[in-house]
XYZ file of C-alpha atoms in Angstrom:
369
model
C -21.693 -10.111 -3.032
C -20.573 -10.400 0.792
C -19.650 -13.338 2.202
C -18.969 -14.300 6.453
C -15.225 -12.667 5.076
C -15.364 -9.989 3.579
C -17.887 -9.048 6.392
C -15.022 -9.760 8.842
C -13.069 -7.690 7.022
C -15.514 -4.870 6.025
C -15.588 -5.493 2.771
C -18.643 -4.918 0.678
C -17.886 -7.383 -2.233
C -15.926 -10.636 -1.636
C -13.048 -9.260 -4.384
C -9.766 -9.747 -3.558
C -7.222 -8.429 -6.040
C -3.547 -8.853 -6.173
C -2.019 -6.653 -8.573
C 1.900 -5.165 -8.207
C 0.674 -1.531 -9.045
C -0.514 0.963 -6.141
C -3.473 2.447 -8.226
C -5.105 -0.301 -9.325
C -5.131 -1.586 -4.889
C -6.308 2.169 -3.976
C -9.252 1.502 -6.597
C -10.164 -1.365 -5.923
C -10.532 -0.704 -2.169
C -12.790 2.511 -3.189
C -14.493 -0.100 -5.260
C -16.318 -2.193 -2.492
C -13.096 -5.270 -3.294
C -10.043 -5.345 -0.911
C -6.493 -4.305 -2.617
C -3.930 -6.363 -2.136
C -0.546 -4.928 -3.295
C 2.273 -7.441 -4.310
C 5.558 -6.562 -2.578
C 8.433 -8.609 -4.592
C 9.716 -6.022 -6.915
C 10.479 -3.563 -3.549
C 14.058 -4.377 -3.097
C 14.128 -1.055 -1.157
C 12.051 -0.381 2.008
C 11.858 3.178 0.803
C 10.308 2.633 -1.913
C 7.462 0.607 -0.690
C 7.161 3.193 2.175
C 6.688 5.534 -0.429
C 3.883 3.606 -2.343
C 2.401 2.003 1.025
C 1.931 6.279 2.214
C 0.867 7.045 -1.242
C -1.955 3.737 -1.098
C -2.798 4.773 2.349
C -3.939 8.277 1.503
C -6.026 7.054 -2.057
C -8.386 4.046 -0.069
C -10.374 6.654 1.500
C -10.315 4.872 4.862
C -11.073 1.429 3.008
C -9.260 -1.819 4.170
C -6.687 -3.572 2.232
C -3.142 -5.901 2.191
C 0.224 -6.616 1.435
C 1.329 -9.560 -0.752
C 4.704 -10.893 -0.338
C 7.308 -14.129 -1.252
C 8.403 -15.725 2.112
C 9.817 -19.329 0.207
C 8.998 -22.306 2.632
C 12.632 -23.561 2.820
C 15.253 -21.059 4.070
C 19.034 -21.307 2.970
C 21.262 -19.951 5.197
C 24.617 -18.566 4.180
C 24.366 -18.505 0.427
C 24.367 -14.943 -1.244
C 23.409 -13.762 -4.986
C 26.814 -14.230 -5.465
C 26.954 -17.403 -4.903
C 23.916 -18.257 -6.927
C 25.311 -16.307 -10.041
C 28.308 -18.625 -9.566
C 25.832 -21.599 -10.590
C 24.448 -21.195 -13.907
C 26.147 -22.844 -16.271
C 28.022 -20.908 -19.110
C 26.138 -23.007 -21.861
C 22.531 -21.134 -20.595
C 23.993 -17.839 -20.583
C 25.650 -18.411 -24.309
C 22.108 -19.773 -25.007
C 20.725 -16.010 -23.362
C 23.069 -14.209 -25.927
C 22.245 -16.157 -28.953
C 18.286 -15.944 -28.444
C 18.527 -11.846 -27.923
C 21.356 -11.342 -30.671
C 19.017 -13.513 -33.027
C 15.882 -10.615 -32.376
C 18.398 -7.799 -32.567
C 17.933 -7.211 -29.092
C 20.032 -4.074 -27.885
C 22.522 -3.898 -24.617
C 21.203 -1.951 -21.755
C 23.212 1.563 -21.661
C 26.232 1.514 -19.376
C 25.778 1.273 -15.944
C 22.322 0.593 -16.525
C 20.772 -2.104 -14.036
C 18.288 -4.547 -15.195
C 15.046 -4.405 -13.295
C 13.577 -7.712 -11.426
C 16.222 -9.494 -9.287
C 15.916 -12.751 -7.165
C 16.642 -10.434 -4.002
C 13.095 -10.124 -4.598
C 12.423 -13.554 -3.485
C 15.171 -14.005 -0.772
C 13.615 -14.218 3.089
C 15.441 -11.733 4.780
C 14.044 -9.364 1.199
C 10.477 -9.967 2.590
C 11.024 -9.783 6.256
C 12.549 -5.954 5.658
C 9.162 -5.259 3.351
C 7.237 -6.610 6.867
C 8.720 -4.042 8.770
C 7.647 -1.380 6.589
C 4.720 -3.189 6.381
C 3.255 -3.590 9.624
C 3.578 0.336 10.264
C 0.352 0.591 8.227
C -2.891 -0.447 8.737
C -2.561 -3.510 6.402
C -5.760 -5.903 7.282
C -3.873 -9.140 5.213
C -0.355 -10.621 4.403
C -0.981 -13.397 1.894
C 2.473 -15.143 0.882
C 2.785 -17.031 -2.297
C 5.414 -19.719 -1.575
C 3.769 -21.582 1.141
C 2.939 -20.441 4.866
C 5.420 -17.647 6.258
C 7.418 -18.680 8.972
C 5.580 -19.082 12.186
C 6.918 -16.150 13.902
C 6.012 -13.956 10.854
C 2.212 -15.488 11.775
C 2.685 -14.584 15.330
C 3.084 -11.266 14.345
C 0.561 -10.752 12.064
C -2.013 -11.835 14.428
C -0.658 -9.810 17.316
C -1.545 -6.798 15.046
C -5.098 -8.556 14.056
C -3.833 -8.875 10.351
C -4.803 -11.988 8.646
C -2.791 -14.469 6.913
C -3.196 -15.921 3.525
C -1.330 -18.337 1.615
C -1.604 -19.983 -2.003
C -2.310 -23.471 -2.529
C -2.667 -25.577 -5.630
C -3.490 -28.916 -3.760
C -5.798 -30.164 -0.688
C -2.651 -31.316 0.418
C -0.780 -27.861 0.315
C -3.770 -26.382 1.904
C -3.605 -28.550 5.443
C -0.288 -27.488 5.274
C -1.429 -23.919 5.729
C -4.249 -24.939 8.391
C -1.412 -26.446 10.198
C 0.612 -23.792 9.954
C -1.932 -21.439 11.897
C -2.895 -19.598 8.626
C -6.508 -17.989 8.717
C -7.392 -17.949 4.691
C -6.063 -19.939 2.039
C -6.443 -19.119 -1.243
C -7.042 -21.970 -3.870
C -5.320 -21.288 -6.711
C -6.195 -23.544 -10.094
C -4.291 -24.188 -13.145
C -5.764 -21.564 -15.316
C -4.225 -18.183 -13.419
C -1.139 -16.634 -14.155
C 1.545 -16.651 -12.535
C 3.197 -19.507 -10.567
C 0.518 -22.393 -10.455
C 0.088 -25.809 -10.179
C -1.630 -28.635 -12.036
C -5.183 -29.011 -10.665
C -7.997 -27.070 -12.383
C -10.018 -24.549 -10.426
C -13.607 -26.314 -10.867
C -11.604 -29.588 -9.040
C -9.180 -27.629 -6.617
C -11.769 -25.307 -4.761
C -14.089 -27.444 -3.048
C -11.207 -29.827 -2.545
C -9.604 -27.241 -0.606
C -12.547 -26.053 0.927
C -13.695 -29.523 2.175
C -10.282 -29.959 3.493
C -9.343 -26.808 5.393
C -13.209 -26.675 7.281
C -14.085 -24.287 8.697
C -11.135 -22.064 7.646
C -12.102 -19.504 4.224
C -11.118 -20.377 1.060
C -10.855 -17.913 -2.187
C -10.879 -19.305 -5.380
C -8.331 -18.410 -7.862
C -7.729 -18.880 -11.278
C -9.824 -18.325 -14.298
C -12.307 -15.930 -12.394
C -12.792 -12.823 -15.101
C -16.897 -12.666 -14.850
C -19.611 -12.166 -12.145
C -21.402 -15.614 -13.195
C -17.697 -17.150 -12.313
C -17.335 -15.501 -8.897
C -20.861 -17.083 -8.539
C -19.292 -20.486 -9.143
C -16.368 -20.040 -6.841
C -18.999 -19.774 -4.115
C -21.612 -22.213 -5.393
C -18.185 -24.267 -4.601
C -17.518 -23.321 -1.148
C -15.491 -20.309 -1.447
C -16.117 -16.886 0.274
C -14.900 -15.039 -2.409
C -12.598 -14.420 -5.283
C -9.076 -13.824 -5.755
C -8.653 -12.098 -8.995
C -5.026 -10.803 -10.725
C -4.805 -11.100 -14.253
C -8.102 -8.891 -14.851
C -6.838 -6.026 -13.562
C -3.479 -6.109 -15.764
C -5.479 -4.161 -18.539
C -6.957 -1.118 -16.451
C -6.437 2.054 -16.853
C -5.124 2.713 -13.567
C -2.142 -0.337 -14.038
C 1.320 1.311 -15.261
C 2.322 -1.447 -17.600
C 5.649 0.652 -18.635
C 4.630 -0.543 -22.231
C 2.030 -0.249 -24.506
C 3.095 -3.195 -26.316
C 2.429 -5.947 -24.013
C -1.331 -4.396 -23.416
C -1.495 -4.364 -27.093
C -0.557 -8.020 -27.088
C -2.781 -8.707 -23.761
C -6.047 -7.005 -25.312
C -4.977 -8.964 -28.627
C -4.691 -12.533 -27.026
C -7.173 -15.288 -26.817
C -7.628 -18.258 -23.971
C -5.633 -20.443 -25.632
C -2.560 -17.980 -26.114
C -0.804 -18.556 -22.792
C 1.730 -21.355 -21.434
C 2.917 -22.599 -18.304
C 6.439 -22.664 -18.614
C 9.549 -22.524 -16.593
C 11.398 -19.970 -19.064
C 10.381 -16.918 -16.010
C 11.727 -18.149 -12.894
C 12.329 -21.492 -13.130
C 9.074 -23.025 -11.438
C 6.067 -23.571 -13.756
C 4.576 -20.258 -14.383
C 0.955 -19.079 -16.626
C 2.032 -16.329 -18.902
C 1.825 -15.098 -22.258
C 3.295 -17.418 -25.121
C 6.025 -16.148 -27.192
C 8.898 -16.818 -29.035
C 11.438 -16.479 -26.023
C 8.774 -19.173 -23.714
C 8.694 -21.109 -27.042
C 12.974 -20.705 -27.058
C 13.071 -22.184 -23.529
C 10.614 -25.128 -24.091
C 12.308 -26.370 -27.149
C 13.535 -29.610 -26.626
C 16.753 -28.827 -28.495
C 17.498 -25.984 -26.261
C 19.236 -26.638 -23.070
C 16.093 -26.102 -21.265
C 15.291 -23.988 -17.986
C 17.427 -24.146 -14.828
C 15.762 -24.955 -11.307
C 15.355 -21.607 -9.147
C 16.678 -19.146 -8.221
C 18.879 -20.093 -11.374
C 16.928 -19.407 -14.145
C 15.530 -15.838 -12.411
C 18.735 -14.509 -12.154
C 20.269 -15.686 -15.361
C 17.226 -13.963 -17.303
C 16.618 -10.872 -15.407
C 19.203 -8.404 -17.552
C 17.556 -10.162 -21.015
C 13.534 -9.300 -19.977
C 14.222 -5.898 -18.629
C 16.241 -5.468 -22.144
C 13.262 -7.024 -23.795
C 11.227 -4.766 -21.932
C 12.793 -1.783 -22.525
C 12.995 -1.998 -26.183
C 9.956 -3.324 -26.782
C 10.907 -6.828 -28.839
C 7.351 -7.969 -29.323
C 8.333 -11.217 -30.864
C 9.899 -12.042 -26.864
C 7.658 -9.973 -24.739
C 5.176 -11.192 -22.652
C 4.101 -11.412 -18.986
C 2.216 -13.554 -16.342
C -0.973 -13.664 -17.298
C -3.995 -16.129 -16.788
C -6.148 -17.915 -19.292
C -8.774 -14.932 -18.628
C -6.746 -13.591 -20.890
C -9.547 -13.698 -23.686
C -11.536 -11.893 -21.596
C -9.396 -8.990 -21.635
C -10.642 -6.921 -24.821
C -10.575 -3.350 -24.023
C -8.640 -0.751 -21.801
C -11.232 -0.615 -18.306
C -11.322 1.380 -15.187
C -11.075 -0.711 -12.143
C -14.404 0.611 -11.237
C -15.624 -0.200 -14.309
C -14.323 -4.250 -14.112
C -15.838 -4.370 -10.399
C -19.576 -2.716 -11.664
C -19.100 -5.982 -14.334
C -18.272 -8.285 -12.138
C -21.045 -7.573 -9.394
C -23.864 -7.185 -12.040
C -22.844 -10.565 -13.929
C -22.541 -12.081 -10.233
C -26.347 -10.830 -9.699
C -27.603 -11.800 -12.995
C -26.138 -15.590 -12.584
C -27.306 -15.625 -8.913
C -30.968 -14.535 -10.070
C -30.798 -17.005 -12.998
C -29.858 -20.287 -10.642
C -32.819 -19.165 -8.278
C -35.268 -19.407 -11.266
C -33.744 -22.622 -11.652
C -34.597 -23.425 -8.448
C -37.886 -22.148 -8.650
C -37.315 -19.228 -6.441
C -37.175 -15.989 -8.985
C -36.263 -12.733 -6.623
C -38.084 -11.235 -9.757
């Protein structure tokens, strides 16, 4: 499963897998795939120093990256404060209601929530970059457009490649015009923020318009015949992040939401604003359903809607609420059925990929059997 990429990047399957937790990267690396280790929740440089020595020492020697948020539009001068100062008290009597109505309990005193739109701020990201680029990262992908062009330069001067999401042709020539070296096509069906355009559409629109730059398809991509298809379409490889969710080296901090991740089917996920405030693929439940309700007073643009909900999901989190719980997830979803070792998801993944390769060549007339 190689590809003119992942040669480039000595690689030996064209598997690229974000995923927020350290073990899952490290294994996939060992795997053959290339780790790619998603940076928002590190509001502390020490802490991803700590997980960027500890992921280090576990590839045994094998490449992998660093995902961060960079947005595309920088606001100078306005602090968390500030942004607190703009949600309107009507939302966060509508926050109240929803957890008091599930019995939801306080967080204990002095207790801080977990996510926090710091997370997503510029100057967040560009502290994470200077942790970052002390280890032998290979690529920064961003997922809120191209990174500023000096964060580029700087990449390149330290031969690390640049990614970037797109969910359009049109986002994507923004990225080639930016100076970015891979963009990764990102289709309706994966979790997470995503846009409108389905995957079997998006790819080899993206791929067609970025020539001769790589493309990795993303979004839906849960079985080796589908990584076939993302290449059949023009991509060198696959950018997978949902799949890995229900390993057994990803610390989900609750074994309710793999219960309810092993337990749901394509169909049981939504792309709703209720996260951040952008459209976002996770799990359905009653607090997405709570937000989309036309009689509620619906979702609030972001950074808004992020930090007005952050104390309710870590409290939903904490305790466990399953009727509110959830998390980004894609509609590969149904495909996630039991508990797997990373290694055991990649051996999947390249024999399905060689089964549906072998099958289109007896198609073709051309059996390699």
């Amino acid at each position: 499963m190689q590809t003119e990429l992942s040669n480039q990047l000595g690689v030996e399957h064209a598997l690229f897998g974000f995923t927020p937790f350290p073990a899952v990267a490290a294994a996939l690396s060992r795997a053959g795939g290339f780790g790619v280790l998603g940076a928002v929740r590190y509001t502390a440089p020490d802490d991803l120093k700590r997980d960027l020595d500890w992921l280090d020492a576990h590839v045994d020697g094998r490449p992998y990256g660093l995902d961060v948020v960079m947005p595309a539009k920088k606001v100078e001068g306005v602090t968390e404060a500030d942004v607190e100062a703009m949600i309107p008290d009507g939302h966060r009597r509508f926050v109240r209601e929803t957890l008091a109505k599930h019995g939801v309990p306080e967080l204990a005193e002095g207790e801080a929530s977990g996510w926090r739109i710091t997370g997503w701020m510029e100057q967040v990201a560009r502290t994470q970059l200077d942790v970052a680029f002390d280890y032998p990262i290979r690529l920064l992908a961003n997922a809120l457009g191209s990174p500023p062009a000096d964060v580029v330069a700087r990449a390149h001067a330290q031969d690390v490649k640049v990614a970037a999401l797109a969910g359009s042709a049109r986002h994507a020539l923004k990225h080639k015009d930016a100076g970015i070296d891979i963009v990764v096509a990102q289709g309706y069906e994966a979790g997470g923020h995503t846009g409108e355009i389905a995957s079997m559409v998006l790819t080899p629109e993206v791929v067609e318009a970025v020539d001769p730059l790589p493309v990795l398809a993303a979004g839906g991509i849960g079985s080796g015949a589908q990584v076939a298809a993302a290449l059949a379409l023009g991509a060198q490889g696959a950018w997978l992040g949902s799949i890995w969710l229900t390993t057994s080296e990803a610390d989900m901090h609750s074994t309710a939401v793999t219960r309810k991740l092993l337990a749901a089917g394509s169909g049981d996920t939504v792309r709703s604003r209720a996260l951040t405030g952008k459209p976002a693929r996770q799990l359905r439940t009653e607090w997405t359903d709570a937000w989309d309700d036309p009689d509620g007073p619906g979702t609030l643009p972001m950074p808004l809607q992020g930090l007005l909900v952050a104390e309710a999901l870590s409290r939903i989190q904490k305790y466990e609420v399953e009727p509110l719980l959830g998390t980004p997830v894609g509609q590969i979803v149904g495909r996630m059925t039991e508990v797997r070792s990373v290694q055991a998801v990649v051996d999947d993944l390249t024999r399905g990929f060689e089964k549906a390769v072998d099958r289109m060549n007896r198609i073709a007339g051309r059996s390699l059997r």
